[in-house]
CSV table of C-alpha atoms in Angstrom, one decimal:
chain,number,residue,atom,x,y,z
A,353,UNK,CA,4.4,25.3,19.3
A,354,UNK,CA,3.0,28.8,20.0
A,355,UNK,CA,0.0,28.5,17.7
A,356,UNK,CA,-1.4,25.1,16.7
A,357,UNK,CA,-1.5,24.8,12.9
A,358,UNK,CA,-4.7,23.2,11.6
A,359,UNK,CA,-4.1,20.3,9.3
A,360,UNK,CA,-6.8,18.8,7.1
A,361,UNK,CA,-6.1,15.2,6.3
A,362,UNK,CA,-8.0,14.0,3.3
A,363,UNK,CA,-8.7,10.4,2.3
A,364,UNK,CA,-11.5,9.1,0.0
A,365,UNK,CA,-12.5,6.4,2.4
A,366,UNK,CA,-13.1,6.7,6.1
A,367,UNK,CA,-9.7,5.6,7.5
A,368,UNK,CA,-10.8,2.5,9.4
A,369,UNK,CA,-7.4,0.7,9.9
A,370,UNK,CA,-8.7,-2.8,9.1
A,371,UNK,CA,-9.6,-1.8,5.5
A,372,UNK,CA,-6.1,-1.6,4.2
A,373,UNK,CA,-2.7,0.1,4.2
A,374,UNK,CA,-3.7,3.6,3.1
A,375,UNK,CA,-6.5,3.8,5.7
A,376,UNK,CA,-4.2,2.5,8.4
A,377,UNK,CA,-1.6,5.0,7.4
A,378,UNK,CA,-4.1,7.9,7.5
A,379,UNK,CA,-5.4,6.9,10.9
A,380,UNK,CA,-1.9,6.6,12.3
A,381,UNK,CA,-0.8,9.9,10.8
A,382,UNK,CA,-3.8,11.7,12.3
A,383,UNK,CA,-3.0,10.4,15.8
A,384,UNK,CA,0.7,11.2,15.4
A,385,UNK,CA,0.1,14.8,14.3
A,386,UNK,CA,-2.3,15.3,17.1
A,387,UNK,CA,0.4,14.1,19.6
A,388,UNK,CA,2.9,16.4,18.0
A,389,UNK,CA,0.7,19.4,18.8
A,390,UNK,CA,-1.2,20.0,15.6
A,391,UNK,CA,-5.0,20.5,15.3
A,392,UNK,CA,-6.2,17.8,12.9
A,393,UNK,CA,-9.4,17.3,11.1
A,394,UNK,CA,-10.2,14.2,8.9
A,395,UNK,CA,-12.0,14.7,5.7
A,396,UNK,CA,-13.6,11.8,3.7
A,397,UNK,CA,-15.9,11.2,0.8
A,398,UNK,CA,-17.2,7.7,1.8
A,399,UNK,CA,-17.7,5.6,5.0
A,400,UNK,CA,-15.6,2.5,5.4
A,401,UNK,CA,-16.1,-0.5,3.1
A,402,UNK,CA,-16.6,-2.9,6.0
A,403,UNK,CA,-19.6,-1.3,7.5
A,404,UNK,CA,-18.0,-1.0,10.9
A,405,UNK,CA,-18.0,1.9,13.4
A,406,UNK,CA,-14.8,4.0,13.0
A,407,UNK,CA,-13.8,5.6,16.3
A,408,UNK,CA,-12.0,8.6,14.8
A,409,UNK,CA,-9.1,10.1,16.9
A,410,UNK,CA,-10.3,13.6,16.1
A,411,UNK,CA,-13.0,15.5,14.3
A,412,UNK,CA,-14.1,13.9,11.0
A,413,UNK,CA,-16.1,15.5,8.3
A,414,UNK,CA,-17.7,14.0,5.1
A,415,UNK,CA,-18.0,15.8,1.8
A,416,UNK,CA,-21.8,16.1,1.2
A,417,UNK,CA,-23.0,14.4,-2.0
A,418,UNK,CA,-25.8,17.0,-2.8
A,419,UNK,CA,-23.9,20.2,-2.3
A,420,UNK,CA,-21.3,22.3,-4.1
A,421,UNK,CA,-18.1,20.5,-3.1
A,422,UNK,CA,-15.9,23.5,-4.0
A,423,UNK,CA,-18.0,25.9,-1.8
A,424,UNK,CA,-18.0,23.3,1.0
A,425,UNK,CA,-14.2,23.0,1.0
A,426,UNK,CA,-13.5,26.7,0.6
A,427,UNK,CA,-15.9,27.5,3.5
A,428,UNK,CA,-14.2,24.8,5.7
A,429,UNK,CA,-10.8,26.1,5.0
A,430,UNK,CA,-11.7,29.7,5.9
A,431,UNK,CA,-13.9,29.0,8.9
A,432,UNK,CA,-11.5,26.5,10.5
A,433,UNK,CA,-8.4,28.4,9.5
A,434,UNK,CA,-6.9,25.4,7.8
A,435,UNK,CA,-3.1,25.8,7.3
A,436,UNK,CA,-2.5,22.9,5.0
A,437,UNK,CA,-4.2,19.9,3.4
A,438,UNK,CA,-2.5,16.5,3.3
A,439,UNK,CA,-4.0,14.8,0.3
A,440,UNK,CA,-3.6,11.0,0.6
A,441,UNK,CA,-5.3,10.4,-2.8
A,442,UNK,CA,-2.7,11.8,-5.3
A,443,UNK,CA,-4.9,14.5,-6.8
A,444,UNK,CA,-8.2,14.3,-4.9
A,445,UNK,CA,-8.2,18.0,-4.0
A,446,UNK,CA,-6.8,19.5,-7.2
A,447,UNK,CA,-6.6,17.8,-10.5
A,448,UNK,CA,-8.6,16.2,-13.3
A,449,UNK,CA,-10.3,14.0,-10.7
A,450,UNK,CA,-10.1,16.5,-7.8
A,451,UNK,CA,-12.7,18.7,-6.1
A,452,UNK,CA,-11.0,21.6,-8.0
A,453,UNK,CA,-9.7,21.2,-11.5
A,454,UNK,CA,-7.0,23.9,-11.3
A,455,UNK,CA,-5.1,25.4,-8.4
A,456,UNK,CA,-6.3,28.9,-9.3
A,457,UNK,CA,-9.9,27.7,-8.8
A,458,UNK,CA,-9.0,27.3,-5.1
A,459,UNK,CA,-9.2,30.9,-3.9
A,460,UNK,CA,-7.7,30.4,-0.4
A,461,UNK,CA,-3.9,30.4,0.2
A,462,UNK,CA,-4.0,27.0,1.9
A,463,UNK,CA,-0.9,24.9,1.4
A,464,UNK,CA,-1.3,21.6,-0.4
A,465,UNK,CA,0.7,18.4,0.2
A,466,UNK,CA,0.2,15.4,-2.1
A,467,UNK,CA,1.2,12.0,-0.9
A,468,UNK,CA,2.3,9.4,-3.5
A,469,UNK,CA,1.3,6.1,-1.9
A,470,UNK,CA,1.6,3.9,-4.9
A,471,UNK,CA,4.3,2.9,-7.5
A,472,UNK,CA,2.5,3.6,-10.8
A,473,UNK,CA,5.5,2.4,-12.7
A,474,UNK,CA,5.4,-1.0,-10.9
A,475,UNK,CA,1.8,-1.3,-12.1
A,476,UNK,CA,2.6,-0.3,-15.7
A,477,UNK,CA,5.7,-2.5,-15.8
A,478,UNK,CA,3.5,-5.5,-14.9
A,479,UNK,CA,0.4,-4.4,-16.8
A,480,UNK,CA,-0.3,-7.8,-18.4
A,481,UNK,CA,-0.2,-9.5,-14.9
A,482,UNK,CA,-2.3,-6.9,-13.2
A,483,UNK,CA,-5.1,-7.0,-15.8
A,484,UNK,CA,-4.8,-10.6,-16.9
A,485,UNK,CA,-8.1,-12.4,-17.7
A,486,UNK,CA,-8.7,-15.9,-19.0
A,487,UNK,CA,-11.3,-16.3,-21.8
A,488,UNK,CA,-10.1,-19.7,-23.0
A,489,UNK,CA,-13.0,-21.5,-21.4
A,490,UNK,CA,-15.6,-19.4,-23.2
A,491,UNK,CA,-17.1,-19.7,-26.6
A,492,UNK,CA,-14.7,-18.2,-29.2
A,493,UNK,CA,-12.3,-18.1,-26.2
A,494,UNK,CA,-9.1,-18.3,-28.3
A,495,UNK,CA,-10.1,-15.4,-30.5
A,496,UNK,CA,-11.3,-13.3,-27.6
A,497,UNK,CA,-8.1,-14.0,-25.7
A,498,UNK,CA,-5.9,-13.0,-28.6
A,499,UNK,CA,-7.9,-9.8,-29.1
A,500,UNK,CA,-7.8,-9.0,-25.4
A,501,UNK,CA,-4.0,-9.6,-25.0
A,502,UNK,CA,-2.9,-8.0,-28.2
A,503,UNK,CA,-5.3,-5.2,-28.8
A,504,UNK,CA,-7.4,-4.3,-25.8
A,505,UNK,CA,-4.6,-4.5,-23.2
A,506,UNK,CA,-2.1,-2.6,-25.4
A,507,UNK,CA,-4.7,0.2,-25.9
A,508,UNK,CA,-5.5,0.2,-22.2
A,509,UNK,CA,-1.8,0.3,-21.4
A,510,UNK,CA,-1.1,3.4,-23.6
A,511,UNK,CA,-4.1,5.1,-22.2
A,512,UNK,CA,-2.8,4.5,-18.6
A,513,UNK,CA,0.6,5.9,-19.5
A,514,UNK,CA,-1.0,9.0,-21.0
A,515,UNK,CA,-3.2,9.4,-17.9
A,516,UNK,CA,-0.3,9.0,-15.6
A,517,UNK,CA,1.7,11.7,-17.4
A,518,UNK,CA,-1.3,14.1,-17.0
A,519,UNK,CA,-1.9,13.2,-13.4
A,520,UNK,CA,1.8,13.7,-12.5
A,521,UNK,CA,1.8,17.0,-14.4
A,522,UNK,CA,-1.2,18.1,-12.4
A,523,UNK,CA,0.5,17.2,-9.1
A,524,UNK,CA,3.7,19.0,-10.1
A,525,UNK,CA,1.7,22.1,-11.1
A,526,UNK,CA,-0.9,22.3,-8.4
A,527,UNK,CA,0.7,21.1,-5.1
A,528,UNK,CA,3.2,22.8,-2.9
A,529,UNK,CA,5.0,19.6,-1.9
A,530,UNK,CA,4.9,16.0,-3.0
A,531,UNK,CA,5.6,13.3,-0.4
A,532,UNK,CA,7.0,10.0,-1.7
A,533,UNK,CA,7.5,6.9,0.3
A,534,UNK,CA,10.8,6.1,-1.3
A,535,UNK,CA,13.6,7.9,-3.2
A,536,UNK,CA,13.0,5.5,-6.0
A,537,UNK,CA,9.5,7.0,-6.4
A,538,UNK,CA,11.0,10.3,-7.4
A,539,UNK,CA,12.8,8.6,-10.3
A,540,UNK,CA,9.5,7.0,-11.3
A,541,UNK,CA,7.8,10.4,-11.1
A,542,UNK,CA,10.5,12.0,-13.4
A,543,UNK,CA,10.1,9.1,-15.8
A,544,UNK,CA,6.5,10.2,-16.5
A,545,UNK,CA,6.9,14.0,-15.7
A,546,UNK,CA,10.5,15.0,-16.7
A,547,UNK,CA,9.8,18.7,-16.0
A,548,UNK,CA,8.9,18.0,-12.3
A,549,UNK,CA,10.2,20.5,-9.8
A,550,UNK,CA,12.7,18.5,-7.7
A,551,UNK,CA,12.5,21.0,-4.8
A,552,UNK,CA,8.9,19.9,-4.2
A,553,UNK,CA,9.7,16.3,-3.2
A,554,UNK,CA,10.0,15.1,0.3
A,555,UNK,CA,10.8,11.4,1.1
A,556,UNK,CA,8.8,10.3,4.1
A,557,UNK,CA,8.2,6.5,4.4
A,558,UNK,CA,5.3,5.1,6.4
A,559,UNK,CA,6.1,4.6,10.1
A,560,UNK,CA,5.6,1.5,12.1
A,561,UNK,CA,2.1,0.4,13.0
A,562,UNK,CA,2.9,-0.7,16.5
A,563,UNK,CA,4.5,1.3,19.3
A,564,UNK,CA,6.7,-1.5,20.5
A,565,UNK,CA,6.9,-5.2,20.1
A,566,UNK,CA,8.7,-8.1,21.8
A,567,UNK,CA,10.2,-10.8,19.8
A,568,UNK,CA,8.6,-14.2,20.3
A,569,UNK,CA,10.0,-17.5,19.2
A,570,UNK,CA,7.8,-18.2,16.3
A,571,UNK,CA,6.0,-21.5,15.9
A,572,UNK,CA,5.9,-23.4,12.6
A,573,UNK,CA,3.6,-20.9,10.9
A,574,UNK,CA,4.0,-19.1,7.6
A,575,UNK,CA,1.8,-16.0,7.3
A,576,UNK,CA,0.1,-13.9,4.7
A,577,UNK,CA,-1.8,-10.8,5.6
A,578,UNK,CA,-3.6,-8.7,2.9
A,579,UNK,CA,-6.5,-8.3,0.6
A,580,UNK,CA,-7.4,-11.4,-1.3
A,581,UNK,CA,-7.2,-9.9,-4.8
A,582,UNK,CA,-5.0,-12.0,-7.0
A,583,UNK,CA,-4.2,-9.3,-9.6
A,584,UNK,CA,-2.5,-7.2,-6.9
A,585,UNK,CA,-1.6,-9.4,-4.0
A,586,UNK,CA,-0.9,-12.7,-5.9
A,587,UNK,CA,-2.6,-15.0,-3.5
A,588,UNK,CA,-2.9,-17.6,-6.3
A,589,UNK,CA,0.9,-17.6,-6.6
A,590,UNK,CA,1.3,-18.1,-2.9
A,591,UNK,CA,-0.9,-21.2,-3.0
A,592,UNK,CA,1.1,-22.7,-5.9
A,593,UNK,CA,4.3,-22.0,-4.0
A,594,UNK,CA,2.9,-23.6,-0.9
A,595,UNK,CA,1.9,-26.7,-2.8
A,596,UNK,CA,5.6,-27.3,-3.4
A,597,UNK,CA,6.5,-26.7,0.2
A,598,UNK,CA,3.7,-28.4,2.2
A,599,UNK,CA,4.5,-32.1,1.4
A,600,UNK,CA,8.1,-31.5,2.7
A,601,UNK,CA,6.9,-29.9,6.0
A,602,UNK,CA,3.8,-31.7,7.3
A,603,UNK,CA,4.1,-29.9,10.7
A,604,UNK,CA,4.0,-26.4,9.3
A,605,UNK,CA,0.9,-24.4,8.5
A,606,UNK,CA,0.1,-21.4,6.2
A,607,UNK,CA,-2.2,-18.8,7.7
A,608,UNK,CA,-4.0,-16.4,5.3
A,609,UNK,CA,-5.4,-13.4,7.1
A,610,UNK,CA,-7.6,-11.1,5.1
A,611,UNK,CA,-10.6,-11.1,2.7
A,612,UNK,CA,-11.5,-9.9,-0.7
A,613,UNK,CA,-13.2,-10.7,-4.0
A,614,UNK,CA,-10.9,-13.7,-4.8
A,615,UNK,CA,-11.4,-15.5,-1.5
A,616,UNK,CA,-13.8,-18.1,-3.0
A,617,UNK,CA,-11.5,-18.7,-5.9
A,618,UNK,CA,-8.5,-19.2,-3.6
A,619,UNK,CA,-10.3,-21.6,-1.4
A,620,UNK,CA,-11.3,-23.6,-4.5
A,621,UNK,CA,-7.7,-23.5,-5.7
A,622,UNK,CA,-6.4,-24.7,-2.3
A,623,UNK,CA,-8.8,-27.6,-2.6
A,624,UNK,CA,-7.8,-28.4,-6.2
A,625,UNK,CA,-4.2,-28.4,-5.1
A,626,UNK,CA,-5.0,-30.8,-2.3
A,627,UNK,CA,-3.6,-28.5,0.4
A,628,UNK,CA,-4.3,-29.6,3.9
A,629,UNK,CA,-2.4,-27.1,6.0
A,630,UNK,CA,-3.8,-23.8,4.8
A,631,UNK,CA,-6.3,-21.8,6.9
A,632,UNK,CA,-8.3,-18.8,5.6
A,633,UNK,CA,-9.1,-16.6,8.6
A,634,UNK,CA,-10.8,-13.7,6.9
A,635,UNK,CA,-10.5,-10.2,8.4
A,636,UNK,CA,-8.8,-10.4,11.7
A,637,UNK,CA,-6.5,-8.3,13.9
A,638,UNK,CA,-3.2,-9.7,12.7
A,639,UNK,CA,-1.2,-9.2,15.9
A,640,UNK,CA,-1.7,-12.7,17.3
A,641,UNK,CA,-0.8,-14.1,13.9
A,642,UNK,CA,2.4,-12.1,13.8
A,643,UNK,CA,3.3,-13.2,17.3
A,644,UNK,CA,3.1,-16.9,16.4
A,645,UNK,CA,4.6,-16.9,13.0
A,646,UNK,CA,8.2,-17.4,11.8
A,647,UNK,CA,8.0,-16.4,8.1
A,648,UNK,CA,5.9,-13.7,6.4
A,649,UNK,CA,5.2,-14.3,2.7
A,650,UNK,CA,4.3,-11.4,0.4
A,651,UNK,CA,3.6,-12.3,-3.2
A,652,UNK,CA,2.3,-8.9,-4.5
A,653,UNK,CA,2.6,-7.9,-8.1
A,654,UNK,CA,3.0,-4.4,-6.9
A,655,UNK,CA,2.8,-2.3,-3.7
A,656,UNK,CA,3.3,1.2,-2.7
A,657,UNK,CA,5.3,0.5,0.5
A,658,UNK,CA,4.0,-2.8,2.0
A,659,UNK,CA,3.3,-2.0,5.6
A,660,UNK,CA,2.7,-5.6,6.4
A,661,UNK,CA,6.4,-6.2,5.8
A,662,UNK,CA,7.4,-3.8,8.6
A,663,UNK,CA,4.6,-5.0,10.8
A,664,UNK,CA,6.0,-8.5,10.5
A,665,UNK,CA,9.6,-7.4,11.0
A,666,UNK,CA,8.6,-5.5,14.2
A,667,UNK,CA,7.6,-9.0,15.6
A,668,UNK,CA,10.8,-10.7,14.4
A,669,UNK,CA,8.9,-12.5,11.6
A,670,UNK,CA,11.3,-12.9,8.6
A,671,UNK,CA,9.8,-11.4,5.5
A,672,UNK,CA,9.9,-12.7,1.9
A,673,UNK,CA,8.7,-10.8,-1.1
A,674,UNK,CA,9.0,-10.6,-4.9
A,675,UNK,CA,11.4,-7.8,-5.9
A,676,UNK,CA,8.6,-6.4,-7.9
A,677,UNK,CA,8.4,-2.8,-6.8
A,678,UNK,CA,11.1,-0.3,-6.1
A,679,UNK,CA,10.5,0.5,-2.4
A,680,UNK,CA,10.7,-3.1,-1.2
A,681,UNK,CA,14.5,-2.7,-1.2
A,682,UNK,CA,14.2,0.1,1.3
A,683,UNK,CA,12.6,-2.4,3.7
A,684,UNK,CA,14.3,-5.7,3.0
A,685,UNK,CA,18.1,-6.0,2.8
A,686,UNK,CA,18.2,-9.3,0.9
A,687,UNK,CA,19.6,-12.3,2.9
A,688,UNK,CA,20.2,-10.0,5.9
A,689,UNK,CA,16.8,-9.2,7.4
A,690,UNK,CA,14.6,-10.9,4.8
A,691,UNK,CA,14.6,-12.5,1.4
A,692,UNK,CA,13.9,-11.0,-2.0
A,693,UNK,CA,12.9,-13.2,-5.0
A,694,UNK,CA,13.1,-12.6,-8.7
A,695,UNK,CA,9.7,-11.2,-9.7
A,696,UNK,CA,7.2,-13.9,-10.1
A,697,UNK,CA,9.6,-16.8,-10.2
A,698,UNK,CA,7.5,-19.2,-8.1
A,699,UNK,CA,10.1,-22.0,-8.1
A,700,UNK,CA,12.8,-19.7,-6.8
A,701,UNK,CA,10.4,-18.5,-4.1
A,702,UNK,CA,9.5,-22.1,-3.1
A,703,UNK,CA,13.2,-23.0,-3.0
A,704,UNK,CA,14.2,-20.0,-0.8
A,705,UNK,CA,11.2,-20.6,1.5
A,706,UNK,CA,12.2,-24.3,1.9
A,707,UNK,CA,15.8,-23.2,2.6
A,708,UNK,CA,14.7,-20.8,5.3
A,709,UNK,CA,12.3,-23.3,6.9
A,710,UNK,CA,15.1,-25.8,7.1
A,711,UNK,CA,17.7,-23.5,8.6
A,712,UNK,CA,17.0,-22.7,12.2
A,713,UNK,CA,20.2,-20.7,12.7
A,714,UNK,CA,19.5,-18.5,9.6
A,715,UNK,CA,16.0,-17.9,10.8
A,716,UNK,CA,17.1,-16.7,14.2
A,717,UNK,CA,19.8,-14.5,12.8
A,718,UNK,CA,17.4,-12.9,10.3
A,719,UNK,CA,14.6,-12.6,12.8
A,720,UNK,CA,16.8,-10.4,15.1
A,721,UNK,CA,18.0,-8.4,12.0
A,722,UNK,CA,14.4,-7.8,10.9
A,723,UNK,CA,13.5,-6.3,14.3
A,724,UNK,CA,16.5,-4.1,14.1
A,725,UNK,CA,15.7,-2.9,10.6
A,726,UNK,CA,12.1,-2.1,11.6
A,727,UNK,CA,13.5,0.6,14.0
A,728,UNK,CA,14.4,2.7,11.0
A,729,UNK,CA,10.7,3.3,10.5
A,730,UNK,CA,9.9,4.2,14.1
A,731,UNK,CA,7.2,6.8,14.7
A,732,UNK,CA,9.6,9.2,16.4
A,733,UNK,CA,11.9,9.4,13.4
A,734,UNK,CA,9.1,9.6,10.7
A,735,UNK,CA,6.9,12.1,12.6
A,736,UNK,CA,9.9,14.5,12.9
A,737,UNK,CA,10.0,14.5,9.1
A,738,UNK,CA,6.4,15.3,8.8
A,739,UNK,CA,6.7,18.2,11.4
A,740,UNK,CA,9.7,19.5,9.5
A,741,UNK,CA,7.7,19.5,6.2
A,742,UNK,CA,4.7,21.2,7.7
A,743,UNK,CA,6.7,23.9,9.5
A,744,UNK,CA,8.7,24.8,6.4
A,745,UNK,CA,5.9,25.0,3.7
């Protein structure tokens, strides 16, 4: 590469990998583009949520709170000769919630790439589950519950649909390219923005977190890794599923790695269910847990991609997930390298988990197949897609 193009990689939060999927992806992408020969600068609004030191792989800048953000960014683009901005926030640079409202407000000729990390349609299709609340134990609980379910949630749903249409229209109008993690996301985008320009879309999934992994013979551990937020990750569903499984397998354990606002509620739920073989580990580096586990359980109501699935598969851990968001089928080929379950059918999930725990031959076969499938998301393959996109803007 004769001249290093300068890429500005924008994410709201400082991309400390332990925070979550988007932060991990941003950190990995910055390192990969640097290795590919690009000059990369990270741009953020906020420090990481964990209060930990982030050792950035390159220069990192923060949008000042007390200055003109538009002037700050325009000056940065000009002085640093920024070639393109990769916006990880779906409209954080230009749009109704962006630094600039309209593309014409941005005077420079910098190229803009929006990355669609989430499946908004999966959220809207499961709106009642995502925003469920229980008022039945409060005074006038039955009346409040009826109003919440039948009036408030419906109004909130229609407002969300309208907002999604406007946000997608902004992305289509203001950005030069739109990166989606799955071909199915393009269909979702068209569902809310029928006039979208198809030539703007590039399909680039997330690449593997780990450079290389060796398969280990898993011990009798089932693993969950993720934020403990029930309305998204469904940890309460997992505990109910495990309550059907645990009595049949007293020598197996469930590891829950992660933290979040619902940890206390989940620990209480585990106690109420009488679970003896569940351990809450909090935020941890999950590598050692992947290495010792046989089965990975995802119970999310929705995801964008679900990097924990490919992380597990890299280690030969067989993944299970609800078939609740479209890109999961890009990762798991059902009954070949993992298991998909009818959305939110906890009995079916428990039955299939029991079946896999009972079948050593099936586990070994699927474990090898999972590792093989994870190679599809190797860094070498995915970074080539990014380089092709950047070079042909």
